[in-house]
Amino acid sequence: MECFMKRNFRDELNQAIDFSSVLTQICAFSSFSCSKEKILNALPQFNKLEIQEQLNYAKEAIQFEQKGGLLNLSGANDISLPVSKAEKQMPLTSKELISIYHFLTAVKQAKQSLNSSEFIELTNLAQSMDGCTRLMDSIISKIDLTGSVKEDATPALKSMHKALVDTRLALQSKSRQFLKKNSSKLMENMTTTVSGRVVVLVRAQDKNAFGGMIHGQSSSGLAYYVEPSSFVADNNEISSLVIRIEEEKKRICKELSMQVKKHALALTSALETLTIIDVAFTKAKWAIRYDGCIPSLQSRDHSLYLEHAKHPLIDEKKVVCNTYELNDQQACLMISGPNMGGKTVTLKTIGLFVALAHAAFPVLCHKAILPFYQSMYFDIGDHQSIENNLSTFSSHISRLSHICQKSDENSFILLDEIGNGTDPLEGASLAVAILEYLISKKSTIITSTHYSQVKTYGKANEHVLVSSVEFDPETLKPTYKYIPGVSGASYAFHIAREYHLEESILKRADFLKNENEKQTEKELEKLEKLQNDVLKQKERFNALIEDAHRVQKEAYEKEKEIEKRKAELDASYQEQLNEMLEKKKAQAKEILTVLRKQKTGKQHEQIEKMHELDLLSENVVEEEQEKKEFKVGDYVKISGLNSHGEIVDIRRNEATVLTNGMKMKVKLSKLEPMHKPQIKKTTYKAHVESVSSRFPLELNLIGMRVEEGIAALDKYLDQAVVKHIKQVRIIHGMGTGALRTAVWKDLKKQPNVSKFTSAGPSEGGLGATIVILK
């Protein structure tokens, strides 16, 4: 029953104020599916403490974002299904296990980012999550980041993988010898695989010449797939090892699944908490992007204030911002004006912001103060019901009857064209009676009307604020500017004249109108015209103030952008220094290891190593400054390689060096200045040199565009093949993943590439690829 009521309420909100469309716009800023689902299922709540708690989270998130804070939840994902499986003692796959690791990584990042006394609510929320560090370590020690069980996850698995490699190598050796010896009896001088077993394609007449097993015949029937007897033992061993490896992997996953079960409660709780955090930051990002604010809900009176409000679904370049206000004595806001003049947009904007505020969302205002309501009712659009045999008016009256029965002083009511759809006199009288009744119940009513009788009632009632949306009679187009205190004319004669209705008809209609108007109404119309002129003067003044605020805001945002950029550059510079320091430490460790291994008799080698250690102790900052002195045209030596050449380009901390007729991208820290050698003319002699000694075994593509990187890769691989290089490393970085994807796609097309895989953790991880050449 409760679910049905919620569904009906949601349908009502969607029909009346496009509530779900706005939620869809908001959830586009979410980091993962759980927060998206929570936002899309949100509804107005009527527990003020719960609403205020969620609004406080969103308010702190806005402050965090505006102060340049960074919260990265890139690893967050919905782990409810794998956790539920683990609780039922169902083994998880390696992919599911690594998804839990990625989730815990996001939890760890959230705890690190939200750890400040400045953001108390979010900090308490983040620090309440259990990071399950031991579980993280257990998973990553056995599962790699791609979701595969590591080959060295256990000693047994490592041993089996080694045995598998050795057996396959032995079988390859046997197969080469077999092919060489029996080439005349084979259809193809190569082996193939059938059901995981290495076989050869033998001529039909020789199918029984080698013993072993026959695994089938070719489509032509002229050849058979034969497993020679000399292959059988190794094929059996390979099959056995593959099965044992898979069983060991399943055992590892089962063991890790039991650990997940032990942490199930902590994981489920962390998922709920991380979802709340992401929802808060989703709201914050939406509010900042569309210039919104956190609404204030008050229970002291019925006053309402929305400053500079704009509807989120209207094009930002076309939307007109307005300020809506009701004081404590005004229970009803009545909006009048011509059709298509913007009355419904005004109603929907106010109604939407009331609903969003009670669902704990920001609203697109500069300032928003709203009463806390405990019920909401909407009657907008055509509610004609075929099923219940109700006409538009009958449905309208049925809805109004329900509202009158259920509403009270804590109700918010939105009524579009009250009393419409029947005889104008009766409809207007009914509208006045309903408004009187709802005002007597102290409900808050936002309504629109065409009827003069209803507008006259509103002007005479101190509890009603009559207002309108401006319409330009010259262009016959609405300006969408909200004008409080002034009722809008219908402009029916202006529109009729524009559409070329007979002038005699218009004159007669004007005469009849004047005859029927009361003198008081004429005086009120004059008064409203004067009031409208004053309001226009006020609008011009407000526009000047708004421009000044806009310029000030742009300057503030520019300053924040510069500060953020400076912080990023400082962080990048510090990261480079740390990276250089780690390299120096590694080099020093290697030198000390060599020194310990050397015998005491080799004093000259010890002196050389000590000299290298002294060089490493030079200040990293000085080395960084030296890098900046390089310029295009300098001749340099590349440390660690027996190469030198001329700098042809410098970008950030990398230089492109022309050496041996080839361009190489090298970090500035690896360059040393040197004098360009003088080339002497000599007679050429035959000389053979190891080609691989001068060829770089890695290619750095970081900083290149995809097209530029692929071109460099193709050229590099061609040169590696010519120089008979068997293994190289391609450094492409992680970044957005576009360059890595393009590299892998290109490697698949390369005829000279035997295989390729991601580098190990010590070789660059997912930021590099190891390529084996044929």
Tab-separated table of N, CA, C and O in Angstrom, residues 403-498:
chain	number	residue	atom	x	y	z
A	403	ILE	N	-8.372	17.939	-2.301
A	403	ILE	CA	-7.442	18.890	-1.692
A	403	ILE	C	-8.115	19.625	-0.528
A	403	ILE	O	-7.529	19.807	0.546
A	404	CYS	N	-9.350	20.048	-0.729
A	404	CYS	CA	-10.072	20.773	0.328
A	404	CYS	C	-10.288	19.902	1.568
A	404	CYS	O	-10.235	20.396	2.694
A	405	GLN	N	-10.490	18.619	1.353
A	405	GLN	CA	-10.724	17.714	2.483
A	405	GLN	C	-9.428	17.430	3.260
A	405	GLN	O	-9.442	17.356	4.491
A	406	LYS	N	-8.305	17.263	2.551
A	406	LYS	CA	-7.072	16.775	3.176
A	406	LYS	C	-6.140	17.886	3.658
A	406	LYS	O	-5.305	17.664	4.542
A	407	SER	N	-6.229	19.070	3.079
A	407	SER	CA	-5.248	20.119	3.376
A	407	SER	C	-5.452	20.722	4.756
A	407	SER	O	-6.544	20.656	5.335
A	408	ASP	N	-4.368	21.302	5.281
A	408	ASP	CA	-4.423	22.006	6.560
A	408	ASP	C	-3.395	23.136	6.536
A	408	ASP	O	-2.864	23.487	5.471
A	409	GLU	N	-3.076	23.695	7.702
A	409	GLU	CA	-2.173	24.847	7.747
A	409	GLU	C	-0.736	24.504	7.358
A	409	GLU	O	0.058	25.399	7.092
A	410	ASN	N	-0.391	23.222	7.323
A	410	ASN	CA	0.958	22.800	6.929
A	410	ASN	C	1.000	22.222	5.525
A	410	ASN	O	1.886	21.453	5.187
A	411	SER	N	0.018	22.612	4.690
A	411	SER	CA	-0.074	22.093	3.323
A	411	SER	C	0.382	23.134	2.313
A	411	SER	O	0.139	24.335	2.476
A	412	PHE	N	1.049	22.627	1.250
A	412	PHE	CA	1.410	23.454	0.101
A	412	PHE	C	0.539	23.013	-1.069
A	412	PHE	O	0.484	21.828	-1.415
A	413	ILE	N	-0.149	23.980	-1.708
A	413	ILE	CA	-1.130	23.665	-2.754
A	413	ILE	C	-0.800	24.462	-4.005
A	413	ILE	O	-0.623	25.683	-3.950
A	414	LEU	N	-0.743	23.759	-5.153
A	414	LEU	CA	-0.449	24.387	-6.440
A	414	LEU	C	-1.647	24.166	-7.356
A	414	LEU	O	-1.988	23.019	-7.670
A	415	LEU	N	-2.299	25.246	-7.784
A	415	LEU	CA	-3.508	25.145	-8.607
A	415	LEU	C	-3.347	25.990	-9.868
A	415	LEU	O	-3.126	27.195	-9.786
A	416	ASP	N	-3.485	25.346	-11.034
A	416	ASP	CA	-3.372	26.056	-12.308
A	416	ASP	C	-4.770	26.284	-12.884
A	416	ASP	O	-5.533	25.326	-13.067
A	417	GLU	N	-5.090	27.545	-13.161
A	417	GLU	CA	-6.382	27.913	-13.755
A	417	GLU	C	-7.544	27.340	-12.930
A	417	GLU	O	-8.361	26.558	-13.422
A	418	ILE	N	-7.635	27.730	-11.677
A	418	ILE	CA	-8.680	27.233	-10.788
A	418	ILE	C	-10.060	27.634	-11.326
A	418	ILE	O	-10.279	28.773	-11.748
A	419	GLY	N	-11.002	26.680	-11.325
A	419	GLY	CA	-12.373	26.943	-11.786
A	419	GLY	C	-12.508	26.959	-13.287
A	419	GLY	O	-13.581	27.305	-13.804
A	420	ASN	N	-11.484	26.580	-14.029
A	420	ASN	CA	-11.523	26.630	-15.488
A	420	ASN	C	-12.303	25.438	-16.037
A	420	ASN	O	-12.456	24.421	-15.383
A	421	GLY	N	-12.820	25.546	-17.267
A	421	GLY	CA	-13.455	24.422	-17.947
A	421	GLY	C	-14.964	24.406	-17.838
A	421	GLY	O	-15.598	23.419	-18.221
A	422	THR	N	-15.580	25.469	-17.333
A	422	THR	CA	-17.042	25.520	-17.237
A	422	THR	C	-17.488	26.962	-17.503
A	422	THR	O	-16.695	27.793	-17.952
A	423	ASP	N	-18.754	27.259	-17.241
A	423	ASP	CA	-19.276	28.607	-17.442
A	423	ASP	C	-18.403	29.615	-16.673
A	423	ASP	O	-18.124	29.412	-15.487
A	424	PRO	N	-17.921	30.705	-17.347
A	424	PRO	CA	-16.992	31.640	-16.698
A	424	PRO	C	-17.509	32.200	-15.377
A	424	PRO	O	-16.757	32.301	-14.413
A	425	LEU	N	-18.786	32.579	-15.330
A	425	LEU	CA	-19.320	33.166	-14.109
A	425	LEU	C	-19.353	32.144	-12.977
A	425	LEU	O	-18.942	32.426	-11.848
A	426	GLU	N	-19.833	30.945	-13.293
A	426	GLU	CA	-19.890	29.903	-12.278
A	426	GLU	C	-18.477	29.464	-11.879
A	426	GLU	O	-18.186	29.237	-10.700
A	427	GLY	N	-17.612	29.336	-12.889
A	427	GLY	CA	-16.234	28.913	-12.603
A	427	GLY	C	-15.515	29.915	-11.715
A	427	GLY	O	-14.801	29.524	-10.775
A	428	ALA	N	-15.700	31.230	-12.019
A	428	ALA	CA	-15.053	32.262	-11.218
A	428	ALA	C	-15.593	32.263	-9.793
A	428	ALA	O	-14.839	32.394	-8.816
A	429	SER	N	-16.892	32.109	-9.638
A	429	SER	CA	-17.507	32.091	-8.308
A	429	SER	C	-17.007	30.891	-7.507
A	429	SER	O	-16.717	30.992	-6.306
A	430	LEU	N	-16.922	29.746	-8.192
A	430	LEU	CA	-16.423	28.536	-7.530
A	430	LEU	C	-14.964	28.714	-7.099
A	430	LEU	O	-14.575	28.317	-6.003
A	431	ALA	N	-14.174	29.368	-7.976
A	431	ALA	CA	-12.755	29.590	-7.659
A	431	ALA	C	-12.608	30.457	-6.415
A	431	ALA	O	-11.790	30.171	-5.531
A	432	VAL	N	-13.401	31.525	-6.338
A	432	VAL	CA	-13.335	32.421	-5.177
A	432	VAL	C	-13.706	31.667	-3.902
A	432	VAL	O	-13.037	31.793	-2.863
A	433	ALA	N	-14.757	30.863	-3.966
A	433	ALA	CA	-15.224	30.135	-2.775
A	433	ALA	C	-14.150	29.139	-2.309
A	433	ALA	O	-13.898	29.002	-1.105
A	434	ILE	N	-13.506	28.448	-3.264
A	434	ILE	CA	-12.472	27.471	-2.904
A	434	ILE	C	-11.273	28.174	-2.285
A	434	ILE	O	-10.716	27.713	-1.272
A	435	LEU	N	-10.855	29.290	-2.878
A	435	LEU	CA	-9.715	30.031	-2.330
A	435	LEU	C	-10.020	30.540	-0.922
A	435	LEU	O	-9.158	30.487	-0.035
A	436	GLU	N	-11.240	31.047	-0.705
A	436	GLU	CA	-11.620	31.506	0.634
A	436	GLU	C	-11.507	30.370	1.644
A	436	GLU	O	-10.999	30.545	2.754
A	437	TYR	N	-11.975	29.188	1.234
A	437	TYR	CA	-11.959	28.045	2.139
A	437	TYR	C	-10.521	27.630	2.470
A	437	TYR	O	-10.169	27.400	3.627
A	438	LEU	N	-9.660	27.541	1.452
A	438	LEU	CA	-8.272	27.115	1.672
A	438	LEU	C	-7.500	28.155	2.485
A	438	LEU	O	-6.663	27.796	3.324
A	439	ILE	N	-7.781	29.442	2.248
A	439	ILE	CA	-7.120	30.496	3.029
A	439	ILE	C	-7.553	30.419	4.492
A	439	ILE	O	-6.739	30.604	5.416
A	440	SER	N	-8.816	30.083	4.712
A	440	SER	CA	-9.303	29.970	6.091
A	440	SER	C	-8.622	28.812	6.824
A	440	SER	O	-8.485	28.826	8.043
A	441	LYS	N	-8.184	27.799	6.062
A	441	LYS	CA	-7.466	26.661	6.669
A	441	LYS	C	-5.973	26.965	6.834
A	441	LYS	O	-5.221	26.130	7.314
A	442	LYS	N	-5.539	28.170	6.401
A	442	LYS	CA	-4.165	28.659	6.524
A	442	LYS	C	-3.152	27.838	5.691
A	442	LYS	O	-1.976	27.746	6.035
A	443	SER	N	-3.652	27.218	4.622
A	443	SER	CA	-2.757	26.541	3.690
A	443	SER	C	-2.020	27.582	2.853
A	443	SER	O	-2.462	28.733	2.735
A	444	THR	N	-0.893	27.185	2.256
A	444	THR	CA	-0.175	28.054	1.313
A	444	THR	C	-0.633	27.683	-0.093
A	444	THR	O	-0.498	26.528	-0.518
A	445	ILE	N	-1.170	28.659	-0.843
A	445	ILE	CA	-1.737	28.392	-2.170
A	445	ILE	C	-0.991	29.218	-3.220
A	445	ILE	O	-0.811	30.435	-3.058
A	446	ILE	N	-0.560	28.553	-4.280
A	446	ILE	CA	-0.001	29.226	-5.457
A	446	ILE	C	-0.946	28.903	-6.599
A	446	ILE	O	-1.147	27.727	-6.940
A	447	THR	N	-1.561	29.918	-7.207
A	447	THR	CA	-2.585	29.669	-8.219
A	447	THR	C	-2.462	30.653	-9.368
A	447	THR	O	-1.792	31.686	-9.261
A	448	SER	N	-3.127	30.310	-10.479
A	448	SER	CA	-3.204	31.223	-11.627
A	448	SER	C	-4.668	31.356	-12.035
A	448	SER	O	-5.481	30.466	-11.770
A	449	THR	N	-4.995	32.471	-12.699
A	449	THR	CA	-6.392	32.673	-13.109
A	449	THR	C	-6.480	33.654	-14.269
A	449	THR	O	-5.599	34.492	-14.473
A	450	HIS	N	-7.576	33.492	-15.042
A	450	HIS	CA	-7.928	34.457	-16.103
A	450	HIS	C	-9.089	35.352	-15.666
A	450	HIS	O	-9.299	36.423	-16.229
A	451	TYR	N	-9.837	34.875	-14.684
A	451	TYR	CA	-11.121	35.506	-14.376
A	451	TYR	C	-10.957	36.859	-13.681
A	451	TYR	O	-10.232	36.968	-12.683
A	452	SER	N	-11.658	37.877	-14.183
A	452	SER	CA	-11.618	39.203	-13.566
A	452	SER	C	-12.215	39.174	-12.165
A	452	SER	O	-11.723	39.856	-11.262
A	453	GLN	N	-13.272	38.373	-11.981
A	453	GLN	CA	-13.911	38.288	-10.667
A	453	GLN	C	-12.924	37.742	-9.635
A	453	GLN	O	-12.870	38.223	-8.497
A	454	VAL	N	-12.134	36.753	-10.027
A	454	VAL	CA	-11.157	36.167	-9.107
A	454	VAL	C	-10.047	37.172	-8.807
A	454	VAL	O	-9.598	37.302	-7.656
A	455	LYS	N	-9.584	37.913	-9.855
A	455	LYS	CA	-8.542	38.926	-9.642
A	455	LYS	C	-9.051	40.043	-8.731
A	455	LYS	O	-8.317	40.539	-7.869
A	456	THR	N	-10.320	40.439	-8.918
A	456	THR	CA	-10.906	41.478	-8.066
A	456	THR	C	-10.960	41.021	-6.610
A	456	THR	O	-10.646	41.785	-5.690
A	457	TYR	N	-11.317	39.776	-6.427
A	457	TYR	CA	-11.324	39.208	-5.065
A	457	TYR	C	-9.920	39.256	-4.465
A	457	TYR	O	-9.741	39.641	-3.295
A	458	GLY	N	-8.931	38.888	-5.259
A	458	GLY	CA	-7.555	38.870	-4.770
A	458	GLY	C	-7.054	40.240	-4.382
A	458	GLY	O	-6.357	40.416	-3.374
A	459	LYS	N	-7.392	41.246	-5.190
A	459	LYS	CA	-6.939	42.607	-4.889
A	459	LYS	C	-7.550	43.139	-3.597
A	459	LYS	O	-6.926	43.944	-2.885
A	460	ALA	N	-8.748	42.667	-3.274
A	460	ALA	CA	-9.430	43.174	-2.077
A	460	ALA	C	-9.095	42.372	-0.823
A	460	ALA	O	-9.480	42.765	0.277
A	461	ASN	N	-8.372	41.272	-0.985
A	461	ASN	CA	-8.099	40.384	0.162
A	461	ASN	C	-6.642	40.556	0.592
A	461	ASN	O	-5.721	40.354	-0.189
A	462	GLU	N	-6.439	40.889	1.856
A	462	GLU	CA	-5.085	41.126	2.356
A	462	GLU	C	-4.237	39.864	2.407
A	462	GLU	O	-3.004	39.919	2.493
A	463	HIS	N	-4.875	38.700	2.351
A	463	HIS	CA	-4.135	37.439	2.400
A	463	HIS	C	-3.719	36.938	1.016
A	463	HIS	O	-3.124	35.874	0.902
A	464	VAL	N	-4.039	37.709	-0.017
A	464	VAL	CA	-3.726	37.308	-1.388
A	464	VAL	C	-2.775	38.326	-2.007
A	464	VAL	O	-3.014	39.542	-1.915
A	465	LEU	N	-1.694	37.845	-2.614
A	465	LEU	CA	-0.793	38.706	-3.387
A	465	LEU	C	-1.071	38.467	-4.866
A	465	LEU	O	-0.767	37.412	-5.416
A	466	VAL	N	-1.697	39.466	-5.508
A	466	VAL	CA	-1.988	39.361	-6.935
A	466	VAL	C	-0.737	39.771	-7.707
A	466	VAL	O	-0.117	40.797	-7.398
A	467	SER	N	-0.364	39.015	-8.691
A	467	SER	CA	0.840	39.302	-9.471
A	467	SER	C	0.617	38.858	-10.907
A	467	SER	O	-0.426	38.283	-11.243
A	468	SER	N	1.611	39.103	-11.755
A	468	SER	CA	1.471	38.742	-13.164
A	468	SER	C	2.840	38.479	-13.766
A	468	SER	O	3.870	38.776	-13.168
A	469	VAL	N	2.809	37.939	-14.974
A	469	VAL	CA	4.023	37.758	-15.758
A	469	VAL	C	3.918	38.694	-16.949
A	469	VAL	O	2.929	38.687	-17.680
A	470	GLU	N	4.921	39.538	-17.132
A	470	GLU	CA	4.865	40.622	-18.115
A	470	GLU	C	4.675	40.106	-19.543
A	470	GLU	O	5.248	39.096	-19.938
A	471	PHE	N	3.854	40.845	-20.309
A	471	PHE	CA	3.589	40.538	-21.717
A	471	PHE	C	3.758	41.819	-22.518
A	471	PHE	O	3.224	42.867	-22.158
A	472	ASP	N	4.536	41.764	-23.588
A	472	ASP	CA	4.799	42.946	-24.414
A	472	ASP	C	3.710	43.072	-25.473
A	472	ASP	O	3.642	42.272	-26.413
A	473	PRO	N	2.817	44.077	-25.379
A	473	PRO	CA	1.711	44.205	-26.341
A	473	PRO	C	2.188	44.576	-27.745
A	473	PRO	O	1.460	44.384	-28.718
A	474	GLU	N	3.389	45.137	-27.870
A	474	GLU	CA	3.888	45.516	-29.198
A	474	GLU	C	4.378	44.296	-29.984
A	474	GLU	O	4.087	44.143	-31.168
A	475	THR	N	5.130	43.414	-29.308
A	475	THR	CA	5.637	42.211	-29.989
A	475	THR	C	4.690	41.027	-29.830
A	475	THR	O	4.846	40.020	-30.512
A	476	LEU	N	3.698	41.167	-28.919
A	476	LEU	CA	2.769	40.089	-28.592
A	476	LEU	C	3.509	38.837	-28.129
A	476	LEU	O	3.140	37.715	-28.435
A	477	LYS	N	4.604	39.075	-27.378
A	477	LYS	CA	5.383	37.969	-26.843
A	477	LYS	C	5.607	38.191	-25.349
A	477	LYS	O	5.764	39.325	-24.908
A	478	PRO	N	5.634	37.101	-24.570
A	478	PRO	CA	5.878	37.253	-23.126
A	478	PRO	C	7.339	37.573	-22.855
A	478	PRO	O	8.228	37.141	-23.587
A	479	THR	N	7.594	38.353	-21.799
A	479	THR	CA	8.982	38.618	-21.375
A	479	THR	C	9.381	37.695	-20.228
A	479	THR	O	10.561	37.625	-19.882
A	480	TYR	N	8.414	37.006	-19.630
A	480	TYR	CA	8.608	36.069	-18.522
A	480	TYR	C	9.109	36.754	-17.256
A	480	TYR	O	9.596	36.093	-16.349
A	481	LYS	N	8.972	38.090	-17.183
A	481	LYS	CA	9.347	38.799	-15.964
A	481	LYS	C	8.176	38.802	-14.997
A	481	LYS	O	7.070	39.198	-15.343
A	482	TYR	N	8.440	38.378	-13.787
A	482	TYR	CA	7.414	38.302	-12.756
A	482	TYR	C	7.231	39.685	-12.123
A	482	TYR	O	8.205	40.336	-11.728
A	483	ILE	N	5.959	40.133	-12.042
A	483	ILE	CA	5.665	41.466	-11.492
A	483	ILE	C	4.722	41.303	-10.306
A	483	ILE	O	3.519	41.051	-10.483
A	484	PRO	N	5.215	41.424	-9.068
A	484	PRO	CA	4.332	41.283	-7.904
A	484	PRO	C	3.451	42.509	-7.726
A	484	PRO	O	3.854	43.645	-8.019
A	485	GLY	N	2.223	42.268	-7.251
A	485	GLY	CA	1.326	43.376	-6.934
A	485	GLY	C	0.557	43.929	-8.112
A	485	GLY	O	-0.247	44.840	-7.963
A	486	VAL	N	0.779	43.393	-9.321
A	486	VAL	CA	0.104	43.900	-10.521
A	486	VAL	C	-0.566	42.731	-11.225
A	486	VAL	O	0.083	41.740	-11.554
A	487	SER	N	-1.889	42.849	-11.458
A	487	SER	CA	-2.586	41.784	-12.185
A	487	SER	C	-2.374	41.975	-13.672
A	487	SER	O	-2.324	43.098	-14.174
A	488	GLY	N	-2.253	40.897	-14.410
A	488	GLY	CA	-1.960	40.960	-15.842
A	488	GLY	C	-3.223	41.006	-16.671
A	488	GLY	O	-4.208	40.334	-16.383
A	489	ALA	N	-3.173	41.815	-17.703
A	489	ALA	CA	-4.298	41.881	-18.643
A	489	ALA	C	-4.233	40.683	-19.575
A	489	ALA	O	-3.192	40.065	-19.766
A	490	SER	N	-5.379	40.385	-20.232
A	490	SER	CA	-5.415	39.226	-21.120
A	490	SER	C	-4.847	39.549	-22.495
A	490	SER	O	-4.408	38.663	-23.212
A	491	TYR	N	-4.858	40.824	-22.901
A	491	TYR	CA	-4.385	41.266	-24.215
A	491	TYR	C	-5.114	40.554	-25.348
A	491	TYR	O	-4.556	40.341	-26.427
A	492	ALA	N	-6.382	40.193	-25.102
A	492	ALA	CA	-7.147	39.480	-26.123
A	492	ALA	C	-7.352	40.349	-27.356
A	492	ALA	O	-7.255	39.868	-28.499
A	493	PHE	N	-7.642	41.673	-27.160
A	493	PHE	CA	-7.888	42.563	-28.307
A	493	PHE	C	-6.618	42.748	-29.131
A	493	PHE	O	-6.664	42.787	-30.358
A	494	HIS	N	-5.476	42.901	-28.458
A	494	HIS	CA	-4.206	43.073	-29.171
A	494	HIS	C	-3.892	41.861	-30.051
A	494	HIS	O	-3.496	41.990	-31.220
A	495	ILE	N	-4.094	40.677	-29.459
A	495	ILE	CA	-3.797	39.450	-30.214
A	495	ILE	C	-4.776	39.289	-31.372
A	495	ILE	O	-4.391	38.922	-32.491
A	496	ALA	N	-6.070	39.596	-31.122
A	496	ALA	CA	-7.079	39.487	-32.188
A	496	ALA	C	-6.769	40.448	-33.335
A	496	ALA	O	-6.911	40.101	-34.510
A	497	ARG	N	-6.328	41.675	-33.014
A	497	ARG	CA	-5.977	42.647	-34.058
A	497	ARG	C	-4.761	42.176	-34.866
A	497	ARG	O	-4.711	42.356	-36.084
A	498	GLU	N	-3.821	41.541	-34.197
A	498	GLU	CA	-2.625	41.027	-34.875
A	498	GLU	C	-2.998	39.944	-35.893
A	498	GLU	O	-2.346	39.808	-36.923
